[in-house]
Amino acid sequence: MDRITFHHDTVLSDVHMLRPNARHLMTRLNSVGQPVFISKFKILSVGERPDDYDPEKGVPEAGVGHEPKKEDEKVSQSQDGEDGGEVGGEPFLDEDGDLHITHRPRTNLPERNSRDLVCPIILQQADPELEPEEEHSEDEDDQAFDDIINIEHTMATTLEDVGKQVWRGAFLLADFILSSPDMFRGATVLELGAGTGLTSIVMATICKTTFCTDVGEDLLSMCKKNVTLNRHLMEAAGGDVRVRQLDWLQHDLCTDADVEFSWTEDEVEDMYNNTEIIIAADVIYDDELTDGLFRTLYRLCSSFSHSCSIFISIEKRMNFTLRHMDVSCDAYNHFSRCLSQLVALQDGRCSFTVQQLPTHFSQFLLYDRIEQLELWKVTSTPTPSERTPPPESACGSSLNAEPPTPHVPIHRSC
């Protein structure tokens, strides 16, 4: 059941690939028939965090790289010569002249009937009408630990469903949030491309309100389940997570009350008036979506009457391309161009500044923090002379009009 089958069009996050099978458990099938796993991620305490961080070595998984036991050293020392087939420097031969090698005897051999009893379970497809509280009522008490984050996710998905997996960029951003709590305490935060919702859940342990947004009913349902699984973490801090739909390729927010994950007019007003921080974790992998992300950031920030800080975590993924006949990182290069064009944008509404932040802050989650992980901060400041007020309730579902000039480079897909 835990064996992953790869196809030519599937991708698998390193977060799931490097974790032992015992750390994730297949629980059900989602509404589109995909297997759903649940993984537990521990928030490390002070004594458990990696002390000396080396970007090249990364952080070893638990159980890997332990020092050899003293008993093994003694056995190894006592049997030098036997394991190598030599006695007193001369090879030990049997009566036929063949080299005889004595193997070290195995210790603690398991008994024949010591294996755990495994009973097959028939997974059922999730009922879209069933509320998350009802589905997880049986095992919710066993999972409610103050330092454990429970995340439902899929594995080995196609590129269009990668939001259903957990990626290292989400861990990096979560580490940054936990290492700088004063920056986010009491704030209203908007997350774009939240995926499984891990970063929003971590954010909700500090901030006041988190709008956790993405697209796709199945993905948003999974995100809502994860929020329910971890509500014990957020209730202790008084944080609130609201899972809502926000499509970067659309100009309007859905405010239809009959549509699940739609916005209320009060939420739209709250988001425009009070959002001071926007976050996005590992959402740069497709140029069209990257363009949509920057268009959305522009529309939002140009409608704010206040400054806004945007934090984007990204992993530089190197690929060999036939177009270049070399190893390149096209998605990252496109992201860099969009950042440069955003800074150069002058429309009289708001201005943007960009800086890359260092990533040597404390590590609260166990993962491989490789040197390709980066964290960027974009700051938007409204221009006083041409400030655009937040939309009124009558048009509160709008993400604002198009940019003032059609030749702005970052809006080439419009």
CSV table of C-alpha atoms in Angstrom, one decimal:
chain,number,residue,atom,x,y,z
A,1,MET,CA,0.0,0.0,0.0
A,2,ASP,CA,2.9,2.4,0.8
A,3,ARG,CA,4.8,1.6,-2.4
A,4,ILE,CA,4.7,4.6,-4.8
A,5,THR,CA,4.3,3.9,-8.5
A,6,PHE,CA,6.0,6.4,-10.8
A,7,HIS,CA,4.8,7.4,-14.3
A,8,HIS,CA,6.4,9.6,-16.8
A,9,ASP,CA,4.3,12.6,-15.8
A,10,THR,CA,4.4,12.2,-12.0
A,11,VAL,CA,6.5,14.2,-9.5
A,12,LEU,CA,7.3,13.4,-5.8
A,13,SER,CA,8.4,15.8,-3.2
A,14,ASP,CA,11.7,15.1,-1.5
A,15,VAL,CA,9.9,15.6,1.9
A,16,HIS,CA,7.9,12.5,1.3
A,17,MET,CA,10.6,10.5,-0.6
A,18,LEU,CA,13.1,10.8,2.2
A,19,ARG,CA,10.7,10.0,5.1
A,20,PRO,CA,10.5,6.3,6.2
A,21,ASN,CA,7.3,4.5,5.4
A,22,ALA,CA,6.4,4.3,9.1
A,23,ARG,CA,6.1,8.1,9.2
A,24,HIS,CA,3.1,8.3,6.8
A,25,LEU,CA,0.0,6.2,6.5
A,26,MET,CA,-2.5,5.9,3.7
A,27,THR,CA,-5.9,6.7,5.2
A,28,ARG,CA,-8.4,7.1,2.4
A,29,LEU,CA,-9.1,8.1,-1.2
A,30,ASN,CA,-10.0,11.7,-2.0
A,31,SER,CA,-13.0,12.7,-4.1
A,32,VAL,CA,-11.1,12.2,-7.3
A,33,GLY,CA,-9.8,8.8,-6.3
A,34,GLN,CA,-6.3,9.7,-5.3
A,35,PRO,CA,-4.7,7.9,-2.3
A,36,VAL,CA,-4.4,10.3,0.7
A,37,PHE,CA,-1.7,9.9,3.3
A,38,ILE,CA,-1.3,11.5,6.7
A,39,SER,CA,2.2,12.5,8.0
A,40,LYS,CA,3.2,13.9,11.3
A,41,PHE,CA,5.7,16.7,11.5
A,42,LYS,CA,7.2,17.5,14.9
A,43,ILE,CA,8.1,21.0,15.9
A,44,LEU,CA,11.5,20.7,17.4
A,45,SER,CA,12.3,22.0,20.8
A,46,VAL,CA,15.5,23.8,21.7
A,47,GLY,CA,17.5,20.7,22.5
A,48,GLU,CA,16.3,18.9,19.4
A,49,ARG,CA,17.1,21.5,16.7
A,50,PRO,CA,20.2,21.1,14.6
A,51,ASP,CA,23.0,23.1,16.2
A,52,ASP,CA,25.5,23.3,13.3
A,53,TYR,CA,23.7,23.8,10.0
A,54,ASP,CA,25.7,22.9,6.9
A,55,PRO,CA,23.9,23.6,3.6
A,56,GLU,CA,25.9,21.0,1.8
A,57,LYS,CA,25.3,18.2,4.3
A,58,GLY,CA,21.8,19.2,5.2
A,59,VAL,CA,20.0,17.8,8.2
A,60,PRO,CA,20.2,14.0,8.6
A,61,GLU,CA,17.0,12.0,9.1
A,62,ALA,CA,16.4,10.4,12.4
A,63,GLY,CA,18.2,7.0,12.6
A,64,VAL,CA,20.7,7.8,9.9
A,65,GLY,CA,24.4,8.4,10.6
A,66,HIS,CA,24.5,7.1,14.1
A,67,GLU,CA,27.9,6.2,15.6
A,68,PRO,CA,28.5,2.4,15.7
A,69,LYS,CA,27.7,0.7,18.9
A,70,LYS,CA,30.5,-0.3,21.2
A,71,GLU,CA,29.3,-3.9,21.2
A,72,ASP,CA,29.7,-4.0,17.4
A,73,GLU,CA,33.1,-2.5,17.7
A,74,LYS,CA,34.2,-5.2,20.1
A,75,VAL,CA,32.8,-7.9,17.9
A,76,SER,CA,34.5,-6.4,14.9
A,77,GLN,CA,37.9,-6.2,16.7
A,78,SER,CA,37.6,-9.7,18.1
A,79,GLN,CA,37.0,-11.2,14.7
A,80,ASP,CA,39.7,-9.4,12.7
A,81,GLY,CA,41.2,-12.1,10.6
A,82,GLU,CA,38.2,-14.4,10.7
A,83,ASP,CA,36.0,-12.0,8.6
A,84,GLY,CA,38.9,-11.4,6.2
A,85,GLY,CA,39.7,-15.1,5.9
A,86,GLU,CA,43.2,-14.8,7.3
A,87,VAL,CA,44.8,-16.3,10.4
A,88,GLY,CA,48.1,-14.9,11.4
A,89,GLY,CA,48.4,-13.1,8.1
A,90,GLU,CA,47.9,-16.3,6.0
A,91,PRO,CA,44.7,-17.0,4.2
A,92,PHE,CA,42.6,-19.8,5.6
A,93,LEU,CA,41.8,-22.5,3.0
A,94,ASP,CA,39.5,-25.5,3.3
A,95,GLU,CA,40.5,-29.0,2.4
A,96,ASP,CA,39.8,-28.4,-1.3
A,97,GLY,CA,42.0,-25.3,-1.4
A,98,ASP,CA,39.1,-22.8,-1.6
A,99,LEU,CA,39.3,-19.6,0.4
A,100,HIS,CA,37.2,-20.0,3.5
A,101,ILE,CA,35.5,-16.9,5.0
A,102,THR,CA,33.8,-17.0,8.4
A,103,HIS,CA,30.9,-14.6,8.7
A,104,ARG,CA,30.1,-12.8,11.8
A,105,PRO,CA,27.1,-14.5,13.5
A,106,ARG,CA,23.9,-12.5,13.5
A,107,THR,CA,22.6,-11.4,16.8
A,108,ASN,CA,19.1,-10.8,18.0
A,109,LEU,CA,17.5,-12.8,15.2
A,110,PRO,CA,13.7,-12.3,15.1
A,111,GLU,CA,11.5,-15.1,16.0
A,112,ARG,CA,9.5,-16.7,13.3
A,113,ASN,CA,6.1,-15.4,14.6
A,114,SER,CA,7.3,-12.0,15.9
A,115,ARG,CA,6.0,-9.9,12.9
A,116,ASP,CA,3.1,-7.6,13.6
A,117,LEU,CA,-0.3,-8.7,12.5
A,118,VAL,CA,-1.3,-6.7,9.5
A,119,CYS,CA,-5.0,-6.7,8.5
A,120,PRO,CA,-5.9,-5.3,5.0
A,121,ILE,CA,-8.1,-2.3,5.0
A,122,ILE,CA,-10.4,-1.4,2.1
A,123,LEU,CA,-10.0,2.4,1.5
A,124,GLN,CA,-13.2,4.2,0.7
A,125,GLN,CA,-13.6,7.3,-1.4
A,126,ALA,CA,-14.2,10.4,0.6
A,127,ASP,CA,-17.8,11.7,0.9
A,128,PRO,CA,-17.8,15.3,-0.2
A,129,GLU,CA,-20.9,15.9,1.9
A,130,LEU,CA,-19.2,14.7,5.0
A,131,GLU,CA,-17.7,17.4,7.2
A,132,PRO,CA,-14.1,17.1,8.3
A,133,GLU,CA,-15.1,17.0,11.9
A,134,GLU,CA,-17.2,13.9,11.3
A,135,GLU,CA,-14.5,12.1,9.3
A,136,HIS,CA,-11.8,12.5,12.0
A,137,SER,CA,-13.9,12.2,15.1
A,138,GLU,CA,-12.5,8.7,15.9
A,139,ASP,CA,-8.7,9.4,15.9
A,140,GLU,CA,-8.6,13.1,16.6
A,141,ASP,CA,-7.7,12.7,20.3
A,142,ASP,CA,-4.7,10.5,19.5
A,143,GLN,CA,-3.3,13.1,17.1
A,144,ALA,CA,-3.7,16.2,19.3
A,145,PHE,CA,-0.2,17.0,20.5
A,146,ASP,CA,1.1,20.5,21.1
A,147,ASP,CA,4.3,19.9,19.1
A,148,ILE,CA,2.9,17.7,16.3
A,149,ILE,CA,1.5,19.0,13.0
A,150,ASN,CA,-0.7,16.4,11.2
A,151,ILE,CA,-0.9,16.9,7.4
A,152,GLU,CA,-3.0,15.0,4.9
A,153,HIS,CA,-1.4,14.9,1.5
A,154,THR,CA,-1.1,12.9,-1.7
A,155,MET,CA,2.1,11.6,-3.2
A,156,ALA,CA,3.5,11.1,-6.7
A,157,THR,CA,1.0,13.5,-8.4
A,158,THR,CA,1.0,15.2,-11.8
A,159,LEU,CA,2.4,18.7,-12.0
A,160,GLU,CA,-1.1,20.2,-11.9
A,161,ASP,CA,-1.7,18.6,-8.5
A,162,VAL,CA,1.7,19.3,-6.8
A,163,GLY,CA,-0.2,21.5,-4.3
A,164,LYS,CA,-1.4,18.4,-2.7
A,165,GLN,CA,2.1,17.5,-1.6
A,166,VAL,CA,4.3,19.1,1.1
A,167,TRP,CA,7.4,20.8,-0.2
A,168,ARG,CA,10.6,22.0,1.4
A,169,GLY,CA,9.8,25.6,0.6
A,170,ALA,CA,6.8,25.4,3.0
A,171,PHE,CA,9.1,24.1,5.8
A,172,LEU,CA,11.6,27.0,5.2
A,173,LEU,CA,8.8,29.6,5.4
A,174,ALA,CA,7.4,27.9,8.5
A,175,ASP,CA,10.9,28.0,10.1
A,176,PHE,CA,11.1,31.7,9.3
A,177,ILE,CA,7.7,32.4,10.9
A,178,LEU,CA,8.5,30.4,14.1
A,179,SER,CA,11.9,32.2,14.4
A,180,SER,CA,10.3,35.7,14.1
A,181,PRO,CA,7.1,35.5,16.0
A,182,ASP,CA,7.0,39.2,16.9
A,183,MET,CA,6.9,40.1,13.2
A,184,PHE,CA,3.6,38.3,12.7
A,185,ARG,CA,1.9,38.4,16.1
A,186,GLY,CA,-1.7,39.8,15.9
A,187,ALA,CA,-1.5,40.4,12.1
A,188,THR,CA,-3.9,39.6,9.3
A,189,VAL,CA,-2.1,37.4,6.8
A,190,LEU,CA,-3.0,36.2,3.3
A,191,GLU,CA,-1.4,33.1,1.9
A,192,LEU,CA,-1.4,32.5,-1.9
A,193,GLY,CA,-1.1,29.0,-3.2
A,194,ALA,CA,-1.4,27.4,0.3
A,195,GLY,CA,-1.6,23.8,-0.9
A,196,THR,CA,-2.0,21.5,2.0
A,197,GLY,CA,-2.1,24.5,4.4
A,198,LEU,CA,1.0,23.7,6.5
A,199,THR,CA,2.4,27.2,6.4
A,200,SER,CA,-1.0,28.8,7.2
A,201,ILE,CA,-1.4,26.4,10.2
A,202,VAL,CA,2.0,27.4,11.5
A,203,MET,CA,1.2,31.1,10.9
A,204,ALA,CA,-2.1,30.8,12.8
A,205,THR,CA,-0.2,29.8,16.0
A,206,ILE,CA,1.1,33.4,16.1
A,207,CYS,CA,-1.1,35.8,14.0
A,208,LYS,CA,-4.7,36.8,14.4
A,209,THR,CA,-6.3,35.8,11.1
A,210,THR,CA,-5.0,33.8,8.2
A,211,PHE,CA,-6.7,33.7,4.8
A,212,CYS,CA,-5.5,30.4,3.4
A,213,THR,CA,-6.2,30.5,-0.4
A,214,ASP,CA,-5.8,28.2,-3.4
A,215,VAL,CA,-7.9,26.8,-6.2
A,216,GLY,CA,-9.6,23.5,-6.8
A,217,GLU,CA,-12.4,22.1,-4.6
A,218,ASP,CA,-10.6,18.9,-3.8
A,219,LEU,CA,-7.4,20.7,-2.8
A,220,LEU,CA,-9.3,23.2,-0.7
A,221,SER,CA,-11.2,20.4,1.0
A,222,MET,CA,-7.9,18.7,1.9
A,223,CYS,CA,-6.6,22.0,3.2
A,224,LYS,CA,-9.7,22.5,5.3
A,225,LYS,CA,-9.3,18.9,6.8
A,226,ASN,CA,-5.7,19.8,7.8
A,227,VAL,CA,-6.9,23.0,9.5
A,228,THR,CA,-9.4,20.8,11.4
A,229,LEU,CA,-6.7,18.3,12.4
A,230,ASN,CA,-4.5,21.0,13.8
A,231,ARG,CA,-7.1,23.3,15.4
A,232,HIS,CA,-5.7,22.4,18.9
A,233,LEU,CA,-2.5,24.2,17.9
A,234,MET,CA,-4.3,27.3,16.7
A,235,GLU,CA,-6.9,27.5,19.5
A,236,ALA,CA,-4.2,27.7,22.1
A,237,ALA,CA,-2.9,30.9,20.4
A,238,GLY,CA,-6.3,32.3,19.4
A,239,GLY,CA,-5.5,32.2,15.7
A,240,ASP,CA,-8.1,31.7,13.0
A,241,VAL,CA,-7.6,30.1,9.6
A,242,ARG,CA,-10.2,30.7,6.8
A,243,VAL,CA,-9.8,28.5,3.7
A,244,ARG,CA,-10.9,30.5,0.7
A,245,GLN,CA,-10.7,30.3,-3.1
A,246,LEU,CA,-8.4,32.7,-4.9
A,247,ASP,CA,-7.5,32.1,-8.5
A,248,TRP,CA,-4.4,34.0,-9.8
A,249,LEU,CA,-5.7,33.7,-13.3
A,250,GLN,CA,-9.1,35.3,-12.5
A,251,HIS,CA,-9.8,39.0,-11.7
A,252,ASP,CA,-12.5,38.5,-9.2
A,253,LEU,CA,-13.0,36.9,-5.8
A,254,CYS,CA,-16.0,34.5,-5.6
A,255,THR,CA,-18.6,35.9,-3.2
A,256,ASP,CA,-21.4,33.5,-4.2
A,257,ALA,CA,-22.8,32.2,-0.9
A,258,ASP,CA,-23.8,28.9,-2.7
A,259,VAL,CA,-20.3,28.1,-3.6
A,260,GLU,CA,-18.0,26.4,-1.0
A,261,PHE,CA,-14.9,28.3,-0.1
A,262,SER,CA,-16.3,31.6,-1.3
A,263,TRP,CA,-15.7,34.9,0.4
A,264,THR,CA,-18.2,37.0,2.4
A,265,GLU,CA,-18.3,40.7,1.8
A,266,ASP,CA,-17.0,41.2,5.4
A,267,GLU,CA,-14.0,39.0,4.7
A,268,VAL,CA,-13.2,40.8,1.5
A,269,GLU,CA,-13.3,44.1,3.3
A,270,ASP,CA,-11.2,42.7,6.2
A,271,MET,CA,-8.7,41.4,3.7
A,272,TYR,CA,-8.3,44.7,1.8
A,273,ASN,CA,-8.2,46.9,4.9
A,274,ASN,CA,-6.1,44.8,7.3
A,275,THR,CA,-3.8,42.5,5.4
A,276,GLU,CA,-0.2,43.6,6.2
A,277,ILE,CA,1.6,40.3,5.3
A,278,ILE,CA,1.3,38.1,2.2
A,279,ILE,CA,3.1,34.7,2.1
A,280,ALA,CA,3.7,32.2,-0.6
A,281,ALA,CA,5.7,28.9,-0.3
A,282,ASP,CA,7.3,27.1,-3.2
A,283,VAL,CA,4.8,28.2,-5.8
A,284,ILE,CA,7.3,29.0,-8.6
A,285,TYR,CA,7.3,26.1,-11.1
A,286,ASP,CA,5.2,27.3,-14.1
A,287,ASP,CA,5.8,30.6,-16.0
A,288,GLU,CA,2.1,31.2,-16.6
A,289,LEU,CA,1.3,30.8,-12.9
A,290,THR,CA,4.3,32.9,-11.9
A,291,ASP,CA,2.9,35.7,-14.1
A,292,GLY,CA,-0.5,35.2,-12.5
A,293,LEU,CA,1.1,35.4,-9.0
A,294,PHE,CA,2.7,38.7,-9.8
A,295,ARG,CA,-0.4,40.1,-11.4
A,296,THR,CA,-2.3,39.2,-8.2
A,297,LEU,CA,0.3,40.7,-6.0
A,298,TYR,CA,0.1,43.9,-8.0
A,299,ARG,CA,-3.7,44.1,-7.9
A,300,LEU,CA,-3.8,43.5,-4.2
A,301,CYS,CA,-1.0,45.9,-3.2
A,302,SER,CA,-2.2,48.7,-5.5
A,303,SER,CA,-5.6,48.5,-3.7
A,304,PHE,CA,-4.1,48.6,-0.2
A,305,SER,CA,-4.0,51.9,1.6
A,306,HIS,CA,-1.1,50.7,3.7
A,307,SER,CA,2.3,49.1,3.2
A,308,CYS,CA,2.5,45.3,2.9
A,309,SER,CA,5.3,42.8,3.3
A,310,ILE,CA,5.4,39.8,1.0
A,311,PHE,CA,7.5,36.7,1.8
A,312,ILE,CA,8.1,34.1,-0.9
A,313,SER,CA,10.1,30.9,-0.4
A,314,ILE,CA,11.4,29.2,-3.4
A,315,GLU,CA,13.6,26.2,-4.3
A,316,LYS,CA,15.9,26.5,-7.3
A,317,ARG,CA,15.4,23.3,-9.3
A,318,MET,CA,18.0,22.6,-11.8
A,319,ASN,CA,17.0,20.6,-14.9
A,320,PHE,CA,18.6,19.6,-18.2
A,321,THR,CA,16.7,21.2,-21.1
A,322,LEU,CA,17.0,20.4,-24.8
A,323,ARG,CA,16.5,24.0,-25.6
A,324,HIS,CA,19.7,25.0,-23.9
A,325,MET,CA,21.4,21.6,-24.1
A,326,ASP,CA,22.6,22.4,-20.6
A,327,VAL,CA,21.5,22.4,-16.9
A,328,SER,CA,19.3,25.4,-16.3
A,329,CYS,CA,16.7,26.7,-13.9
A,330,ASP,CA,14.1,28.3,-16.2
A,331,ALA,CA,11.4,28.7,-13.6
A,332,TYR,CA,13.8,30.5,-11.2
A,333,ASN,CA,15.1,32.7,-14.0
A,334,HIS,CA,11.6,33.8,-14.9
A,335,PHE,CA,10.9,34.5,-11.2
A,336,SER,CA,14.0,36.7,-11.0
A,337,ARG,CA,12.9,38.7,-14.1
A,338,CYS,CA,9.5,39.2,-12.6
A,339,LEU,CA,11.1,40.6,-9.4
A,340,SER,CA,13.2,43.0,-11.4
A,341,GLN,CA,10.3,44.2,-13.5
A,342,LEU,CA,8.2,44.7,-10.4
A,343,VAL,CA,10.8,46.9,-8.8
A,344,ALA,CA,11.1,48.9,-12.1
A,345,LEU,CA,7.3,49.4,-12.3
A,346,GLN,CA,6.2,53.0,-11.9
A,347,ASP,CA,2.5,53.6,-12.2
A,348,GLY,CA,1.8,56.2,-9.5
A,349,ARG,CA,-0.1,53.7,-7.3
A,350,CYS,CA,2.5,51.9,-5.3
A,351,SER,CA,6.2,51.1,-5.4
A,352,PHE,CA,8.0,47.9,-4.7
A,353,THR,CA,11.4,47.0,-3.1
A,354,VAL,CA,12.9,43.5,-3.1
A,355,GLN,CA,15.6,41.8,-1.0
A,356,GLN,CA,16.8,38.3,-0.5
A,357,LEU,CA,16.8,37.3,3.2
A,358,PRO,CA,19.4,35.0,4.8
A,359,THR,CA,18.3,31.5,5.7
A,360,HIS,CA,20.5,30.8,8.7
A,361,PHE,CA,17.6,31.2,11.2
A,362,SER,CA,16.7,28.4,13.5
A,363,GLN,CA,15.3,25.1,12.2
A,364,PHE,CA,12.1,24.0,13.9
A,365,LEU,CA,11.1,21.2,11.5
A,366,LEU,CA,13.2,18.2,10.4
A,367,TYR,CA,14.0,18.4,6.7
A,368,ASP,CA,17.0,18.8,4.4
A,369,ARG,CA,17.6,22.6,4.3
A,370,ILE,CA,19.6,22.6,1.1
A,371,GLU,CA,21.4,25.7,-0.3
A,372,GLN,CA,19.0,25.9,-3.2
A,373,LEU,CA,16.2,27.1,-0.8
A,374,GLU,CA,15.8,30.9,-0.8
A,375,LEU,CA,13.6,33.4,0.9
A,376,TRP,CA,12.6,36.7,-0.7
A,377,LYS,CA,10.9,39.7,0.8
A,378,VAL,CA,8.9,42.2,-1.3
A,379,THR,CA,7.7,45.4,0.3
A,380,SER,CA,4.9,47.4,-1.3
A,381,THR,CA,4.4,51.1,-0.4
A,382,PRO,CA,1.4,53.1,-1.6
A,383,THR,CA,2.1,56.3,-3.4
A,384,PRO,CA,0.3,59.1,-1.4
A,385,SER,CA,-0.6,61.2,-4.4
A,386,GLU,CA,-2.3,58.5,-6.4
A,387,ARG,CA,-3.5,56.1,-3.7
A,388,THR,CA,-6.3,53.8,-4.8
A,389,PRO,CA,-8.8,53.2,-2.0
A,390,PRO,CA,-10.0,49.7,-1.1
A,391,PRO,CA,-13.0,48.6,-3.1
A,392,GLU,CA,-16.5,49.3,-1.7
A,393,SER,CA,-18.7,46.5,-0.7
A,394,ALA,CA,-20.6,46.6,-4.0
A,395,CYS,CA,-17.5,45.8,-5.9
A,396,GLY,CA,-15.6,44.1,-3.0
A,397,SER,CA,-15.2,40.9,-5.0
A,398,SER,CA,-12.8,42.6,-7.5
A,399,LEU,CA,-9.1,42.1,-7.3
A,400,ASN,CA,-8.9,45.6,-8.8
A,401,ALA,CA,-8.6,46.7,-12.4
A,402,GLU,CA,-5.8,45.8,-14.8
A,403,PRO,CA,-2.5,47.7,-14.6
A,404,PRO,CA,-2.6,51.2,-16.0
A,405,THR,CA,-0.4,50.5,-19.0
A,406,PRO,CA,-0.7,47.4,-21.2
A,407,HIS,CA,3.0,47.3,-22.0
A,408,VAL,CA,4.2,46.5,-18.4
A,409,PRO,CA,6.4,43.5,-18.9
A,410,ILE,CA,5.2,41.4,-16.0
A,411,HIS,CA,1.6,41.4,-17.4
A,412,ARG,CA,2.6,40.0,-20.8
A,413,SER,CA,0.1,37.1,-20.4
A,414,CYS,CA,-2.9,39.5,-20.1
